[in-house]
CSV table of C-alpha atoms and ligand atoms in Angstrom, one decimal:
chain,number,residue,atom,x,y,z
U,1,MET,CA,0.0,0.0,0.0
U,2,THR,CA,1.3,3.4,-0.9
U,3,ALA,CA,0.5,6.7,0.9
U,4,VAL,CA,-1.9,7.5,-1.9
U,5,ASP,CA,-3.9,4.3,-1.3
U,6,ASP,CA,-3.8,4.8,2.5
U,7,ALA,CA,-5.1,8.4,2.2
U,8,ARG,CA,-8.0,7.2,-0.1
U,9,THR,CA,-8.9,4.5,2.4
U,10,LEU,CA,-8.8,7.0,5.3
U,11,LEU,CA,-11.0,9.5,3.4
U,12,ALA,CA,-13.7,6.7,3.1
U,13,THR,CA,-15.5,8.5,0.3
U,14,GLU,CA,-14.8,9.2,-3.3
U,15,PRO,CA,-12.1,12.0,-3.5
U,16,VAL,CA,-12.2,14.9,-6.0
U,17,GLY,CA,-8.5,14.3,-6.2
U,18,VAL,CA,-5.4,13.0,-4.5
U,19,TRP,CA,-2.1,15.0,-4.3
U,20,SER,CA,1.3,14.0,-2.9
U,21,ALA,CA,4.6,15.5,-2.1
U,22,PRO,CA,7.9,13.8,-1.0
U,23,GLY,CA,10.4,14.2,1.8
U,24,ARG,CA,13.9,15.3,1.0
U,25,ALA,CA,17.6,14.6,1.7
U,26,ASN,CA,20.2,17.4,1.5
U,27,LEU,CA,23.2,16.2,-0.6
U,28,ILE,CA,25.4,19.2,0.4
U,29,GLY,CA,25.0,22.8,1.7
U,30,GLU,CA,24.4,22.8,5.4
U,31,HIS,CA,23.6,25.9,7.5
U,32,THR,CA,24.0,27.9,4.3
U,33,ASP,CA,20.3,28.6,3.8
U,34,TYR,CA,19.9,31.3,6.5
U,35,ASN,CA,23.1,32.9,5.3
U,36,GLU,CA,21.5,33.4,1.9
U,37,GLY,CA,23.8,30.9,0.3
U,38,PHE,CA,23.5,27.7,-1.7
U,39,VAL,CA,21.9,24.3,-0.9
U,40,PHE,CA,21.6,21.2,-3.0
U,41,PRO,CA,18.8,18.8,-1.8
U,42,PHE,CA,16.8,16.2,-3.6
U,43,ALA,CA,13.3,14.9,-3.2
U,44,ILE,CA,13.1,11.2,-2.1
U,45,ALA,CA,10.7,8.5,-3.1
U,46,GLN,CA,8.8,8.4,0.2
U,47,ARG,CA,5.8,10.7,0.0
U,48,THR,CA,2.9,12.1,1.9
U,49,ALA,CA,-0.5,12.0,0.2
U,50,ALA,CA,-3.6,14.2,0.7
U,51,ALA,CA,-7.0,12.8,-0.5
U,52,VAL,CA,-9.6,15.5,-0.7
U,53,ALA,CA,-13.5,15.5,-0.8
U,54,LEU,CA,-15.7,18.5,-1.1
U,55,ARG,CA,-18.1,19.5,1.7
U,56,SER,CA,-21.3,21.5,1.5
U,57,ASP,CA,-20.5,23.7,4.5
U,58,ASP,CA,-17.4,25.8,5.2
U,59,VAL,CA,-15.6,23.4,7.5
U,60,ILE,CA,-12.0,22.1,6.9
U,61,ARG,CA,-11.8,18.7,8.4
U,62,VAL,CA,-8.3,17.1,8.6
U,63,ARG,CA,-7.5,13.5,9.5
U,64,SER,CA,-4.2,11.6,9.4
U,65,THR,CA,-3.2,8.0,9.8
U,66,PHE,CA,-0.8,9.4,12.5
U,67,ALA,CA,-3.6,10.5,14.8
U,68,PRO,CA,-6.9,8.9,16.0
U,69,ASP,CA,-9.0,12.0,15.9
U,70,ALA,CA,-10.2,14.4,13.1
U,71,VAL,CA,-9.7,18.1,13.7
U,72,GLU,CA,-12.4,20.5,12.3
U,73,VAL,CA,-12.2,24.3,11.8
U,74,SER,CA,-14.6,26.5,10.0
U,75,LEU,CA,-13.1,28.8,7.4
U,76,ALA,CA,-14.5,31.8,9.3
U,77,ASP,CA,-12.6,30.7,12.5
U,78,LEU,CA,-9.4,29.8,10.7
U,79,ASP,CA,-7.4,33.0,11.6
U,80,ASP,CA,-8.4,32.8,15.3
U,81,ARG,CA,-7.6,29.1,15.6
U,82,ILE,CA,-4.2,29.5,14.0
U,83,ALA,CA,-3.5,32.5,16.3
U,84,ALA,CA,-4.6,30.5,19.3
U,85,GLY,CA,-2.1,27.7,18.5
U,86,GLY,CA,-2.1,24.3,20.2
U,87,LEU,CA,-3.2,22.5,17.0
U,88,ASP,CA,-0.4,20.0,17.3
U,89,TRP,CA,0.0,18.0,14.0
U,90,ALA,CA,-3.2,19.7,12.5
U,91,GLY,CA,-1.2,22.9,12.6
U,92,TYR,CA,0.6,21.8,9.5
U,93,PRO,CA,-2.4,21.2,7.2
U,94,LEU,CA,-4.5,24.0,8.7
U,95,GLY,CA,-1.5,26.3,8.7
U,96,VAL,CA,-1.1,25.6,5.0
U,97,ALA,CA,-4.8,26.4,4.3
U,98,TRP,CA,-4.4,29.7,6.3
U,99,ALA,CA,-1.1,30.6,4.5
U,100,LEU,CA,-2.5,29.8,1.1
U,101,LEU,CA,-5.5,32.2,1.6
U,102,ARG,CA,-3.0,34.9,2.7
U,103,GLU,CA,-0.8,34.4,-0.3
U,104,ALA,CA,-3.6,33.9,-2.9
U,105,PRO,CA,-6.3,36.5,-2.2
U,106,ASP,CA,-8.3,35.5,-5.3
U,107,ALA,CA,-8.7,31.8,-4.2
U,108,THR,CA,-12.2,30.5,-3.8
U,109,PRO,CA,-12.1,28.6,-0.4
U,110,ARG,CA,-14.8,26.1,0.4
U,111,GLY,CA,-15.2,23.3,3.0
U,112,VAL,CA,-13.1,20.2,2.4
U,113,ASP,CA,-12.3,16.8,4.1
U,114,ILE,CA,-8.6,16.1,3.9
U,115,ALA,CA,-7.2,12.7,4.7
U,116,LEU,CA,-3.4,12.4,5.1
U,117,ALA,CA,-1.1,9.4,5.0
U,118,SER,CA,2.6,9.3,4.8
U,119,GLU,CA,5.6,7.1,4.0
U,120,VAL,CA,8.1,9.7,5.2
U,121,PRO,CA,9.5,8.8,8.7
U,122,VAL,CA,9.0,11.6,11.2
U,123,GLY,CA,12.0,13.3,12.7
U,124,ALA,CA,14.5,11.3,10.6
U,125,GLY,CA,15.9,14.4,8.9
U,126,LEU,CA,13.9,13.7,5.8
U,127,SER,CA,11.4,16.5,6.3
U,128,SER,CA,8.1,14.9,6.8
U,129,SER,CA,6.9,18.4,7.6
U,130,ALA,CA,7.7,19.7,4.0
U,131,ALA,CA,6.0,16.6,2.6
U,132,ILE,CA,2.7,17.2,4.5
U,133,GLU,CA,2.9,20.9,3.6
U,134,GLY,CA,3.6,20.2,-0.1
U,135,ALA,CA,0.7,17.7,-0.4
U,136,VAL,CA,-1.8,19.9,1.3
U,137,ALA,CA,-0.7,23.1,-0.5
U,138,SER,CA,-0.9,21.4,-3.9
U,139,ALA,CA,-4.3,20.0,-3.1
U,140,LEU,CA,-5.9,23.2,-1.9
U,141,ASN,CA,-4.2,25.2,-4.7
U,142,ASP,CA,-6.2,23.1,-7.2
U,143,VAL,CA,-9.4,22.7,-5.2
U,144,TRP,CA,-9.6,26.4,-4.3
U,145,ASN,CA,-8.4,27.7,-7.7
U,146,ALA,CA,-5.6,29.6,-6.1
U,147,GLY,CA,-3.4,29.6,-9.2
U,148,LEU,CA,0.0,29.6,-7.4
U,149,ASP,CA,3.1,28.2,-9.0
U,150,LYS,CA,5.4,25.7,-7.3
U,151,VAL,CA,7.7,28.3,-5.8
U,152,ALA,CA,4.8,30.2,-4.4
U,153,LEU,CA,3.5,26.9,-2.9
U,154,ALA,CA,6.9,26.3,-1.3
U,155,ARG,CA,6.6,29.7,0.2
U,156,VAL,CA,3.1,28.9,1.5
U,157,GLY,CA,4.6,25.8,3.2
U,158,ARG,CA,7.3,27.8,4.8
U,159,ILE,CA,4.8,30.4,6.1
U,160,ALA,CA,2.7,27.7,7.6
U,161,GLU,CA,5.7,26.1,9.3
U,162,ASN,CA,7.2,29.5,10.6
U,163,ASP,CA,4.0,31.4,11.5
U,164,ALA,CA,1.3,28.7,12.2
U,165,VAL,CA,3.4,25.9,13.6
U,166,GLY,CA,6.1,28.2,15.0
U,167,ALA,CA,9.2,26.4,13.7
U,168,PRO,CA,11.9,28.9,12.4
U,169,THR,CA,13.0,27.0,9.3
U,170,GLY,CA,14.3,28.1,6.0
U,171,ILE,CA,12.7,27.4,2.6
U,172,MET,CA,15.0,24.6,1.4
U,173,ASP,CA,12.8,21.7,2.4
U,174,GLN,CA,9.7,23.0,0.8
U,175,MET,CA,11.5,24.0,-2.4
U,176,ALA,CA,13.1,20.5,-2.6
U,177,SER,CA,9.8,18.8,-2.1
U,178,MET,CA,7.8,20.9,-4.5
U,179,LEU,CA,10.4,21.0,-7.4
U,180,GLY,CA,12.0,17.6,-7.2
U,181,VAL,CA,12.9,15.8,-10.5
U,182,ALA,CA,13.7,12.1,-10.7
U,183,ASP,CA,17.5,11.3,-10.5
U,184,ALA,CA,18.3,15.0,-10.1
U,185,ALA,CA,18.9,17.4,-7.2
U,186,THR,CA,17.7,20.9,-6.9
U,187,PHE,CA,20.4,23.6,-6.8
U,188,LEU,CA,18.8,26.5,-4.9
U,189,ASP,CA,20.2,30.0,-4.4
U,190,CYS,CA,18.6,30.9,-1.1
U,191,ARG,CA,19.0,34.6,-1.8
U,192,THR,CA,17.3,34.8,-5.2
U,193,LEU,CA,15.3,31.5,-5.0
U,194,ASP,CA,16.6,30.7,-8.4
U,195,THR,CA,16.7,26.9,-8.9
U,196,ARG,CA,18.2,24.4,-11.3
U,197,ALA,CA,17.5,20.7,-11.5
U,198,VAL,CA,21.0,19.1,-11.8
U,199,PRO,CA,21.1,15.5,-13.1
U,200,LEU,CA,22.8,13.2,-10.6
U,201,GLY,CA,23.2,10.1,-12.7
U,202,PHE,CA,23.4,7.8,-9.7
U,203,ALA,CA,21.6,4.9,-11.3
U,204,ASP,CA,23.7,4.9,-14.4
U,205,ALA,CA,26.9,5.0,-12.3
U,206,GLY,CA,25.7,2.2,-10.1
U,207,LEU,CA,25.6,4.5,-7.0
U,208,ALA,CA,23.1,5.1,-4.3
U,209,ILE,CA,22.6,7.2,-1.2
U,210,LEU,CA,22.6,5.2,2.0
U,211,VAL,CA,21.0,7.0,5.0
U,212,VAL,CA,22.1,6.2,8.6
U,213,ASP,CA,19.5,7.6,10.9
U,214,THR,CA,21.3,7.7,14.3
U,215,LEU,CA,18.0,8.2,16.2
U,216,VAL,CA,19.9,10.7,18.3
U,217,GLU,CA,17.5,13.4,19.2
U,218,HIS,CA,18.6,17.0,18.5
U,219,ALA,CA,19.1,17.7,22.2
U,220,HIS,CA,21.1,20.9,21.9
U,221,SER,CA,19.5,21.9,18.7
U,222,THR,CA,17.6,25.0,19.9
U,223,GLY,CA,20.4,26.7,21.8
U,224,GLY,CA,23.1,25.4,19.4
U,225,TYR,CA,21.2,26.5,16.4
U,226,ARG,CA,20.7,30.0,17.8
U,227,GLU,CA,24.4,30.3,18.7
U,228,ARG,CA,25.5,29.3,15.2
U,229,ARG,CA,23.1,31.8,13.6
U,230,GLU,CA,24.4,34.6,15.9
U,231,ALA,CA,28.0,33.7,15.0
U,232,CYS,CA,27.1,34.0,11.3
U,233,GLU,CA,25.5,37.4,11.9
U,234,ARG,CA,28.6,38.6,13.9
U,235,GLY,CA,30.8,37.5,11.0
U,236,ALA,CA,28.7,39.3,8.4
U,237,ALA,CA,28.6,42.4,10.5
U,238,ALA,CA,32.4,42.5,10.9
U,239,PHE,CA,32.6,42.7,7.1
U,240,ASP,CA,29.7,45.1,6.9
U,241,VAL,CA,27.8,42.8,4.4
U,242,PRO,CA,24.2,41.7,4.6
U,243,SER,CA,25.1,38.0,5.0
U,244,LEU,CA,27.9,35.5,4.7
U,245,ARG,CA,26.8,34.8,1.2
U,246,ASP,CA,28.7,38.0,0.3
U,247,LEU,CA,32.1,36.5,1.4
U,248,THR,CA,34.2,34.1,-0.6
U,249,VAL,CA,37.2,31.9,0.3
U,250,ASP,CA,39.5,34.8,-0.6
U,251,ASP,CA,38.1,36.7,2.3
U,252,LEU,CA,39.1,34.1,4.9
U,253,PRO,CA,42.6,35.3,5.6
U,254,ARG,CA,41.2,38.7,6.5
U,255,ALA,CA,38.4,37.0,8.6
U,256,ALA,CA,41.1,35.1,10.5
U,257,GLU,CA,42.7,38.5,11.4
U,258,ILE,CA,39.5,40.4,12.5
U,259,LEU,CA,37.4,37.6,14.1
U,260,ASP,CA,37.8,35.7,17.3
U,261,ASP,CA,38.6,32.0,16.8
U,262,VAL,CA,35.1,30.6,17.3
U,263,THR,CA,33.4,33.1,15.0
U,264,PHE,CA,36.1,32.7,12.4
U,265,ARG,CA,35.6,28.9,12.3
U,266,ARG,CA,31.8,29.3,12.0
U,267,VAL,CA,32.3,31.8,9.2
U,268,ARG,CA,34.9,29.5,7.5
U,269,HIS,CA,32.3,26.6,7.5
U,270,VAL,CA,29.6,28.7,5.8
U,271,VAL,CA,32.0,30.3,3.2
U,272,THR,CA,33.7,27.0,2.3
U,273,GLU,CA,30.4,25.1,2.3
U,274,ASN,CA,28.9,27.5,-0.2
U,275,GLN,CA,32.0,26.9,-2.4
U,276,ARG,CA,31.6,23.2,-2.0
U,277,VAL,CA,28.0,23.3,-3.2
U,278,LEU,CA,29.1,25.2,-6.3
U,279,ASP,CA,32.0,22.7,-6.8
U,280,THR,CA,29.6,19.8,-6.4
U,281,VAL,CA,27.3,21.1,-9.2
U,282,ALA,CA,30.3,21.7,-11.4
U,283,ALA,CA,31.8,18.3,-10.7
U,284,LEU,CA,28.5,16.6,-11.5
U,285,ASP,CA,28.2,18.5,-14.8
U,286,ALA,CA,31.8,17.8,-15.8
U,287,ASP,CA,32.6,14.4,-14.4
U,288,GLY,CA,29.5,12.7,-13.0
U,289,PRO,CA,28.6,11.6,-9.5
U,290,ALA,CA,31.7,9.6,-8.8
U,291,ALA,CA,33.6,12.9,-8.7
U,292,ILE,CA,31.7,14.5,-5.7
U,293,GLY,CA,32.8,12.1,-2.9
U,294,ASP,CA,35.7,14.2,-1.6
U,295,LEU,CA,33.4,17.3,-1.4
U,296,LEU,CA,31.0,15.3,0.8
U,297,VAL,CA,33.8,14.3,3.1
U,298,ALA,CA,35.2,17.8,3.3
U,299,SER,CA,31.7,19.1,4.2
U,300,HIS,CA,31.5,16.6,7.1
U,301,ALA,CA,34.9,17.6,8.4
U,302,SER,CA,33.9,21.3,8.2
U,303,MET,CA,30.7,20.6,10.2
U,304,ARG,CA,32.6,18.5,12.8
U,305,ASP,CA,35.6,20.7,13.3
U,306,ASP,CA,34.6,24.3,12.4
U,307,PHE,CA,30.8,24.5,12.9
U,308,GLU,CA,30.9,21.9,15.7
U,309,ILE,CA,27.5,20.4,15.1
U,310,SER,CA,28.3,16.7,14.7
U,311,VAL,CA,28.0,14.0,17.4
U,312,PRO,CA,30.0,10.8,17.9
U,313,GLU,CA,27.2,8.7,16.3
U,314,LEU,CA,27.3,10.8,13.1
U,315,ASP,CA,31.1,10.7,13.0
U,316,LEU,CA,31.0,6.9,13.4
U,317,ALA,CA,28.4,6.5,10.6
U,318,VAL,CA,30.6,8.6,8.3
U,319,GLU,CA,33.8,6.8,9.2
U,320,THR,CA,32.3,3.3,8.9
U,321,THR,CA,30.6,3.9,5.5
U,322,LEU,CA,33.8,5.4,4.1
U,323,ALA,CA,35.8,2.4,5.4
U,324,SER,CA,33.1,0.2,3.7
U,325,GLY,CA,33.8,1.7,0.3
U,326,ALA,CA,31.5,4.8,0.2
U,327,LEU,CA,32.9,7.5,-2.2
U,328,GLY,CA,31.8,10.2,0.2
U,329,ALA,CA,29.8,10.6,3.4
U,330,ARG,CA,28.6,13.4,5.6
U,331,MET,CA,26.1,14.3,8.3
U,332,THR,CA,23.0,15.9,6.9
U,333,GLY,CA,20.5,18.3,8.4
U,334,GLY,CA,20.9,20.7,11.3
U,335,GLY,CA,23.2,18.6,13.4
U,336,PHE,CA,23.4,17.6,17.1
U,337,GLY,CA,21.9,14.2,16.0
U,338,GLY,CA,19.8,13.1,13.1
U,339,ALA,CA,21.1,11.3,10.0
U,340,ALA,CA,24.2,10.8,7.9
U,341,ILE,CA,24.3,10.0,4.2
U,342,ALA,CA,26.8,8.1,2.2
U,343,LEU,CA,27.3,7.9,-1.6
U,344,ILE,CA,28.1,4.3,-2.2
U,345,PRO,CA,28.3,1.7,-5.0
U,346,VAL,CA,25.0,-0.3,-4.9
U,347,GLY,CA,26.8,-3.6,-4.5
U,348,LEU,CA,28.5,-2.5,-1.3
U,349,ILE,CA,25.2,-1.5,0.5
U,350,PRO,CA,24.6,-4.8,2.4
U,351,ALA,CA,28.2,-5.0,3.7
U,352,ALA,CA,28.3,-1.3,4.6
U,353,SER,CA,24.9,-1.6,6.4
U,354,ASP,CA,26.2,-4.6,8.4
U,355,ALA,CA,29.4,-2.7,9.2
U,356,VAL,CA,27.4,0.3,10.5
U,357,LEU,CA,25.2,-1.9,12.7
U,358,ALA,CA,28.3,-3.7,14.1
U,359,ALA,CA,30.2,-0.5,14.8
U,360,PHE,CA,27.2,1.1,16.6
U,361,ALA,CA,26.8,-2.0,18.7
U,362,ALA,CA,30.5,-2.1,19.5
U,363,SER,CA,30.2,1.5,20.7
U,364,SER,CA,27.0,0.8,22.7
U,365,PHE,CA,25.1,3.3,20.6
U,366,ARG,CA,21.5,2.9,19.9
U,367,THR,CA,20.8,0.6,16.8
U,368,PRO,CA,20.4,3.1,13.9
U,369,ASN,CA,18.0,2.8,11.0
U,370,VAL,CA,19.9,2.2,7.8
U,371,PHE,CA,18.1,2.6,4.4
U,372,THR,CA,18.5,4.0,0.9
U,373,VAL,CA,16.9,7.1,-0.6
U,374,THR,CA,16.3,7.6,-4.3
U,375,PRO,CA,16.2,11.1,-6.0
U,376,SER,CA,12.6,11.3,-7.1
U,377,GLU,CA,9.8,13.5,-8.5
U,378,GLY,CA,8.4,16.4,-6.5
U,379,ALA,CA,4.9,17.4,-5.6
U,380,ARG,CA,2.2,16.2,-8.0
U,381,ARG,CA,-1.4,15.3,-8.5
U,382,ASP,CA,-1.8,11.5,-8.4
U,383,ALA,CA,-5.5,11.2,-9.1
L,1,ADP,P1,10.8,16.3,10.1
L,1,ADP,O1,12.3,16.3,10.2
L,1,ADP,O2,10.3,14.9,9.8
L,1,ADP,O3,10.3,17.3,9.1
L,1,ADP,P2,9.4,18.0,11.9
L,1,ADP,O4,9.4,18.1,13.4
L,1,ADP,O5,9.8,19.2,11.2
L,1,ADP,O6,10.3,16.7,11.6
L,1,ADP,O7,7.9,17.6,11.5
L,1,ADP,C1,7.3,16.5,12.0
L,1,ADP,C2,5.9,16.8,12.4
L,1,ADP,O8,5.1,17.0,11.2
L,1,ADP,C3,5.2,15.7,13.1
L,1,ADP,O9,5.5,15.7,14.5
L,1,ADP,C4,3.7,16.0,12.8
L,1,ADP,O10,3.2,17.0,13.7
L,1,ADP,C5,3.8,16.5,11.4
L,1,ADP,N1,3.5,15.5,10.4
L,1,ADP,C6,4.3,15.1,9.5
L,1,ADP,N2,3.7,14.2,8.7
L,1,ADP,C7,2.5,14.0,9.1
L,1,ADP,C8,1.3,13.3,8.8
L,1,ADP,N3,1.4,12.4,7.7
L,1,ADP,N4,0.2,13.4,9.5
L,1,ADP,C9,0.2,14.3,10.5
L,1,ADP,N5,1.2,15.0,10.9
L,1,ADP,C10,2.3,14.9,10.3
L,2,MG,MG1,10.7,19.4,9.3
């Protein structure tokens, strides 16, 4: 059963349509988004589906296979219910409805039943939140004749997550989920929101992306994330530029002179990471996917040593997959836990997975989830 089938079953009536959107993995470009830099994520095959039926009243009723109870809000009360908060998971779909009406004043809202089902694991660094937002935004955009394009729908998802749910995230996840292309990653300039689908050629090269979800919770993520953002702002202010996007590796010697050691290393991570994203795209274009491994390894080292957001479990996942024949590996996501990815020849996956499980057991770490992700199509209408 796919998420589309499960959403249909949960709706229990004939839908007017079913829409879905995928989770994402970030190939390279970490903590660059809020510095107006470059990221390079891809949509994965696991999707969240939204099956929609029309109602004769003005109620939005959302259900999910995640939760026993439906949540109902009338369109007239939507602003107040969002402002009041406390909607838990329903804040995502209802926040999308609210944000869509804000962004598309000409839309024609009406009552709907929305049933949600998902294949995207929650909290594994694969952005189940962007998947649910993308599925609901795509559905309501059609059903309410809102007429927004995919970039505008990504913005709707971000507004929902920032202002309705209250999670201060960038727009990378939503862009990756909306714009994904099979066997390609989305190069995104976070300042201009310009994008380009860059072919990855993993399948032709016999390569795959292995994910090691360490199941380590992001314990220091709130304070640590804020400290990193503040260090980036200090660095940009010292150079009198709007963001670290405006610095290049040529500015680093000067940065070493005028910044304290910690701020300098935070800046060096962001500046070199931006360059690594550009180098990754260039290497893919020129030489194909086997050429990007060293950039992934350098990205991990930079996050471990300069940005200091790795944890022992992530370092072990990276070291073990590399020792098992991966061409490159790095932690992915915000850090302090979460997942690592490895670019690896398909034939080595079973042995590498076993080696990771053995290494985690030997270190008395929690047994990680090890699985592959495939660069896949973005948000779409399925029925
Ligand atoms: P992730 O890294 O998976 O995006 P987040 O904390 O950003 O983690 O988002 C996860 C939250 O999104 C869940 O706790 C839940 O509230 C909501 N969510 C995601 N998918 C679904 C779904 N299919 N049904 C209901 N809620 C969902
Ligand atoms: Mg999320």
